[in-house]
Amino acid sequence: MDGMANGLTYMRKTTTPEATKQLASTLAPYLHEGDVILLECDLGAGKTQFVQGIAEGLGIRAAVTSPTFNILLQYGGGRIPLYHFDLYRLDDADELEDIDFYGTIEGDGASFIEWGSKFPEAMPYGFLQINITVDEEGVRTIKAHALGVRARSILKVWSSDSKSRLMKVAG
Ligand code: ADP
Ligand code: MG
């Protein structure tokens, strides 16, 4: 099936890290246990900033850092647990079992996944995809694309929240 026909896309541009965090913090209230968000972005585009904003929005006090060397960082103490994966250092999909990837993403929190595109067969059927690109002036274009019924409903309520300032992308 054609992804675009079944998908829904919104976008916003940000010019400061604070704006990226603010946008992310407006998504946090709409996340429930078992939700999966894929982060597909240029290096240094602002994935960590985005997840910091999610943590803030969930009421997590711990400092959010990059999971590159840990593969999975988890944060409790908020409304729901936050799981932040970076699959870059995994070579084989079998290693996902070792880190309880499947149990975790279907578990009690919201999961943010970097480099999920390395293991497309391991990704759930539906997910929200966040794409951040940087232009020559350093302006970030943040796109949110929903695949599947649950992701569409998240994106609909998030984009209806005036604090998100998301705009619908045609197509
Ligand atoms: P990534 O995790 O995608 O590699 P980080 O979030 O660690 O990226 O770093 C992004 C860097 O870009 C930070 O130093 C941040 O201050 C800077 N930055 C500048 N403008 C923005 C913006 N609009 N949104 C997010 N980060 C920005
Ligand atoms: Mg990072």
PDB file of N, CA and C in Angstrom, residues 104-159:
ATOM      1  N   THR A 104      10.130  -3.928  25.441  1.00  0.00           N
ATOM      2  CA  THR A 104      10.158  -2.535  25.897  1.00  0.00           C
ATOM      3  C   THR A 104       9.212  -1.660  25.086  1.00  0.00           C
ATOM      4  N   ILE A 105       9.233  -1.793  23.761  1.00  0.00           N
ATOM      5  CA  ILE A 105       8.382  -0.892  22.964  1.00  0.00           C
ATOM      6  C   ILE A 105       6.894  -1.213  23.127  1.00  0.00           C
ATOM      7  N   GLU A 106       6.591  -2.467  23.527  1.00  0.00           N
ATOM      8  CA  GLU A 106       5.190  -2.825  23.764  1.00  0.00           C
ATOM      9  C   GLU A 106       4.824  -2.667  25.233  1.00  0.00           C
ATOM     10  N   GLY A 107       5.737  -2.104  25.995  1.00  0.00           N
ATOM     11  CA  GLY A 107       5.571  -2.057  27.445  1.00  0.00           C
ATOM     12  C   GLY A 107       4.850  -0.836  27.965  1.00  0.00           C
ATOM     13  N   ASP A 108       5.343  -0.333  29.114  1.00  0.00           N
ATOM     14  CA  ASP A 108       4.608   0.637  29.920  1.00  0.00           C
ATOM     15  C   ASP A 108       4.922   2.088  29.593  1.00  0.00           C
ATOM     16  N   GLY A 109       5.746   2.324  28.556  1.00  0.00           N
ATOM     17  CA  GLY A 109       6.148   3.707  28.297  1.00  0.00           C
ATOM     18  C   GLY A 109       6.060   4.089  26.839  1.00  0.00           C
ATOM     19  N   ALA A 110       6.589   5.283  26.537  1.00  0.00           N
ATOM     20  CA  ALA A 110       6.697   5.747  25.154  1.00  0.00           C
ATOM     21  C   ALA A 110       8.143   5.571  24.723  1.00  0.00           C
ATOM     22  N   SER A 111       8.346   5.034  23.499  1.00  0.00           N
ATOM     23  CA  SER A 111       9.689   4.742  23.013  1.00  0.00           C
ATOM     24  C   SER A 111      10.070   5.637  21.846  1.00  0.00           C
ATOM     25  N   PHE A 112      11.242   6.268  21.953  1.00  0.00           N
ATOM     26  CA  PHE A 112      11.815   7.053  20.868  1.00  0.00           C
ATOM     27  C   PHE A 112      13.000   6.272  20.315  1.00  0.00           C
ATOM     28  N   ILE A 113      13.033   6.084  18.997  1.00  0.00           N
ATOM     29  CA  ILE A 113      14.029   5.207  18.387  1.00  0.00           C
ATOM     30  C   ILE A 113      14.826   5.944  17.318  1.00  0.00           C
ATOM     31  N   GLU A 114      16.141   6.012  17.514  1.00  0.00           N
ATOM     32  CA  GLU A 114      17.036   6.541  16.482  1.00  0.00           C
ATOM     33  C   GLU A 114      17.602   5.365  15.694  1.00  0.00           C
ATOM     34  N   TRP A 115      17.781   5.546  14.405  1.00  0.00           N
ATOM     35  CA  TRP A 115      18.312   4.524  13.507  1.00  0.00           C
ATOM     36  C   TRP A 115      17.425   3.286  13.404  1.00  0.00           C
ATOM     37  N   GLY A 116      16.115   3.471  13.577  1.00  0.00           N
ATOM     38  CA  GLY A 116      15.187   2.353  13.412  1.00  0.00           C
ATOM     39  C   GLY A 116      15.178   1.849  11.982  1.00  0.00           C
ATOM     40  N   SER A 117      15.548   2.724  11.035  1.00  0.00           N
ATOM     41  CA  SER A 117      15.531   2.342   9.614  1.00  0.00           C
ATOM     42  C   SER A 117      16.566   1.263   9.297  1.00  0.00           C
ATOM     43  N   LYS A 118      17.513   1.033  10.219  1.00  0.00           N
ATOM     44  CA  LYS A 118      18.482  -0.054  10.033  1.00  0.00           C
ATOM     45  C   LYS A 118      17.819  -1.420  10.094  1.00  0.00           C
ATOM     46  N   PHE A 119      16.718  -1.492  10.862  1.00  0.00           N
ATOM     47  CA  PHE A 119      16.021  -2.771  11.069  1.00  0.00           C
ATOM     48  C   PHE A 119      14.529  -2.600  10.793  1.00  0.00           C
ATOM     49  N   PRO A 120      14.171  -2.313   9.538  1.00  0.00           N
ATOM     50  CA  PRO A 120      12.763  -2.007   9.239  1.00  0.00           C
ATOM     51  C   PRO A 120      11.815  -3.139   9.638  1.00  0.00           C
ATOM     52  N   GLU A 121      12.290  -4.391   9.527  1.00  0.00           N
ATOM     53  CA  GLU A 121      11.433  -5.540   9.844  1.00  0.00           C
ATOM     54  C   GLU A 121      11.171  -5.649  11.347  1.00  0.00           C
ATOM     55  N   ALA A 122      11.969  -4.946  12.138  1.00  0.00           N
ATOM     56  CA  ALA A 122      11.797  -5.012  13.594  1.00  0.00           C
ATOM     57  C   ALA A 122      10.896  -3.898  14.118  1.00  0.00           C
ATOM     58  N   MET A 123      10.536  -2.960  13.241  1.00  0.00           N
ATOM     59  CA  MET A 123       9.701  -1.843  13.673  1.00  0.00           C
ATOM     60  C   MET A 123       8.242  -2.286  13.733  1.00  0.00           C
ATOM     61  N   PRO A 124       7.456  -1.691  14.630  1.00  0.00           N
ATOM     62  CA  PRO A 124       6.046  -2.076  14.706  1.00  0.00           C
ATOM     63  C   PRO A 124       5.289  -1.637  13.452  1.00  0.00           C
ATOM     64  N   TYR A 125       4.076  -2.123  13.283  1.00  0.00           N
ATOM     65  CA  TYR A 125       3.287  -1.812  12.093  1.00  0.00           C
ATOM     66  C   TYR A 125       3.020  -0.315  11.980  1.00  0.00           C
ATOM     67  N   GLY A 126       2.700   0.318  13.084  1.00  0.00           N
ATOM     68  CA  GLY A 126       2.409   1.755  13.059  1.00  0.00           C
ATOM     69  C   GLY A 126       3.368   2.516  13.946  1.00  0.00           C
ATOM     70  N   PHE A 127       3.695   3.732  13.544  1.00  0.00           N
ATOM     71  CA  PHE A 127       4.534   4.588  14.382  1.00  0.00           C
ATOM     72  C   PHE A 127       4.451   6.026  13.878  1.00  0.00           C
ATOM     73  N   LEU A 128       4.832   6.950  14.751  1.00  0.00           N
ATOM     74  CA  LEU A 128       4.976   8.349  14.370  1.00  0.00           C
ATOM     75  C   LEU A 128       6.434   8.551  13.988  1.00  0.00           C
ATOM     76  N   GLN A 129       6.661   9.172  12.847  1.00  0.00           N
ATOM     77  CA  GLN A 129       8.039   9.426  12.439  1.00  0.00           C
ATOM     78  C   GLN A 129       8.324  10.918  12.508  1.00  0.00           C
ATOM     79  N   ILE A 130       9.398  11.272  13.217  1.00  0.00           N
ATOM     80  CA  ILE A 130       9.822  12.670  13.317  1.00  0.00           C
ATOM     81  C   ILE A 130      11.102  12.817  12.503  1.00  0.00           C
ATOM     82  N   ASN A 131      11.080  13.766  11.597  1.00  0.00           N
ATOM     83  CA  ASN A 131      12.196  13.983  10.682  1.00  0.00           C
ATOM     84  C   ASN A 131      12.678  15.420  10.887  1.00  0.00           C
ATOM     85  N   ILE A 132      13.945  15.604  11.220  1.00  0.00           N
ATOM     86  CA  ILE A 132      14.462  16.973  11.401  1.00  0.00           C
ATOM     87  C   ILE A 132      15.594  17.199  10.401  1.00  0.00           C
ATOM     88  N   THR A 133      15.451  18.215   9.568  1.00  0.00           N
ATOM     89  CA  THR A 133      16.513  18.577   8.635  1.00  0.00           C
ATOM     90  C   THR A 133      16.971  20.005   8.925  1.00  0.00           C
ATOM     91  N   VAL A 134      18.204  20.303   8.543  1.00  0.00           N
ATOM     92  CA  VAL A 134      18.808  21.604   8.818  1.00  0.00           C
ATOM     93  C   VAL A 134      19.153  22.274   7.496  1.00  0.00           C
ATOM     94  N   ASP A 135      18.790  23.547   7.321  1.00  0.00           N
ATOM     95  CA  ASP A 135      19.183  24.244   6.087  1.00  0.00           C
ATOM     96  C   ASP A 135      20.472  25.043   6.304  1.00  0.00           C
ATOM     97  N   GLU A 136      20.931  25.763   5.279  1.00  0.00           N
ATOM     98  CA  GLU A 136      22.219  26.475   5.339  1.00  0.00           C
ATOM     99  C   GLU A 136      22.257  27.500   6.466  1.00  0.00           C
ATOM    100  N   GLU A 137      21.077  28.057   6.803  1.00  0.00           N
ATOM    101  CA  GLU A 137      21.027  29.058   7.869  1.00  0.00           C
ATOM    102  C   GLU A 137      20.877  28.447   9.263  1.00  0.00           C
ATOM    103  N   GLY A 138      20.792  27.114   9.306  1.00  0.00           N
ATOM    104  CA  GLY A 138      20.633  26.457  10.607  1.00  0.00           C
ATOM    105  C   GLY A 138      19.188  26.301  11.043  1.00  0.00           C
ATOM    106  N   VAL A 139      18.257  26.694  10.177  1.00  0.00           N
ATOM    107  CA  VAL A 139      16.834  26.539  10.496  1.00  0.00           C
ATOM    108  C   VAL A 139      16.463  25.055  10.414  1.00  0.00           C
ATOM    109  N   ARG A 140      15.763  24.573  11.439  1.00  0.00           N
ATOM    110  CA  ARG A 140      15.311  23.186  11.462  1.00  0.00           C
ATOM    111  C   ARG A 140      13.907  23.073  10.890  1.00  0.00           C
ATOM    112  N   THR A 141      13.729  22.133   9.969  1.00  0.00           N
ATOM    113  CA  THR A 141      12.387  21.781   9.520  1.00  0.00           C
ATOM    114  C   THR A 141      12.039  20.463  10.177  1.00  0.00           C
ATOM    115  N   ILE A 142      11.016  20.496  11.021  1.00  0.00           N
ATOM    116  CA  ILE A 142      10.620  19.314  11.780  1.00  0.00           C
ATOM    117  C   ILE A 142       9.319  18.787  11.194  1.00  0.00           C
ATOM    118  N   LYS A 143       9.377  17.578  10.656  1.00  0.00           N
ATOM    119  CA  LYS A 143       8.188  16.964  10.054  1.00  0.00           C
ATOM    120  C   LYS A 143       7.736  15.798  10.906  1.00  0.00           C
ATOM    121  N   ALA A 144       6.433  15.689  11.076  1.00  0.00           N
ATOM    122  CA  ALA A 144       5.840  14.566  11.804  1.00  0.00           C
ATOM    123  C   ALA A 144       4.929  13.822  10.851  1.00  0.00           C
ATOM    124  N   HIS A 145       5.223  12.543  10.643  1.00  0.00           N
ATOM    125  CA  HIS A 145       4.477  11.723   9.693  1.00  0.00           C
ATOM    126  C   HIS A 145       3.916  10.512  10.433  1.00  0.00           C
ATOM    127  N   ALA A 146       2.621  10.278  10.268  1.00  0.00           N
ATOM    128  CA  ALA A 146       1.975   9.180  10.993  1.00  0.00           C
ATOM    129  C   ALA A 146       1.726   7.999  10.075  1.00  0.00           C
ATOM    130  N   LEU A 147       2.080   6.810  10.560  1.00  0.00           N
ATOM    131  CA  LEU A 147       1.758   5.568   9.861  1.00  0.00           C
ATOM    132  C   LEU A 147       0.952   4.686  10.803  1.00  0.00           C
ATOM    133  N   GLY A 148      -0.259   4.362  10.391  1.00  0.00           N
ATOM    134  CA  GLY A 148      -1.110   3.513  11.219  1.00  0.00           C
ATOM    135  C   GLY A 148      -2.122   4.327  12.007  1.00  0.00           C
ATOM    136  N   VAL A 149      -3.131   3.633  12.491  1.00  0.00           N
ATOM    137  CA  VAL A 149      -4.292   4.263  13.131  1.00  0.00           C
ATOM    138  C   VAL A 149      -3.903   5.012  14.406  1.00  0.00           C
ATOM    139  N   ARG A 150      -3.112   4.376  15.273  1.00  0.00           N
ATOM    140  CA  ARG A 150      -2.745   4.999  16.554  1.00  0.00           C
ATOM    141  C   ARG A 150      -1.895   6.257  16.313  1.00  0.00           C
ATOM    142  N   ALA A 151      -0.912   6.158  15.415  1.00  0.00           N
ATOM    143  CA  ALA A 151      -0.052   7.318  15.140  1.00  0.00           C
ATOM    144  C   ALA A 151      -0.870   8.464  14.544  1.00  0.00           C
ATOM    145  N   ARG A 152      -1.828   8.145  13.687  1.00  0.00           N
ATOM    146  CA  ARG A 152      -2.695   9.182  13.111  1.00  0.00           C
ATOM    147  C   ARG A 152      -3.477   9.892  14.199  1.00  0.00           C
ATOM    148  N   SER A 153      -3.964   9.138  15.162  1.00  0.00           N
ATOM    149  CA  SER A 153      -4.761   9.780  16.206  1.00  0.00           C
ATOM    150  C   SER A 153      -3.880  10.640  17.105  1.00  0.00           C
ATOM    151  N   ILE A 154      -2.641  10.205  17.367  1.00  0.00           N
ATOM    152  CA  ILE A 154      -1.706  11.049  18.132  1.00  0.00           C
ATOM    153  C   ILE A 154      -1.471  12.346  17.364  1.00  0.00           C
ATOM    154  N   LEU A 155      -1.165  12.218  16.075  1.00  0.00           N
ATOM    155  CA  LEU A 155      -0.820  13.398  15.270  1.00  0.00           C
ATOM    156  C   LEU A 155      -2.011  14.351  15.143  1.00  0.00           C
ATOM    157  N   LYS A 156      -3.210  13.797  15.078  1.00  0.00           N
ATOM    158  CA  LYS A 156      -4.395  14.650  14.987  1.00  0.00           C
ATOM    159  C   LYS A 156      -4.575  15.498  16.248  1.00  0.00           C
ATOM    160  N   VAL A 157      -4.471  14.883  17.418  1.00  0.00           N
ATOM    161  CA  VAL A 157      -4.668  15.672  18.649  1.00  0.00           C
ATOM    162  C   VAL A 157      -3.493  16.621  18.884  1.00  0.00           C
ATOM    163  N   TRP A 158      -2.285  16.167  18.587  1.00  0.00           N
ATOM    164  CA  TRP A 158      -1.091  17.013  18.783  1.00  0.00           C
ATOM    165  C   TRP A 158      -1.185  18.253  17.888  1.00  0.00           C
ATOM    166  N   SER A 159      -1.514  18.048  16.614  1.00  0.00           N
ATOM    167  CA  SER A 159      -1.562  19.175  15.678  1.00  0.00           C
ATOM    168  C   SER A 159      -2.743  20.100  15.948  1.00  0.00           C
TER     169      SER A 159
END
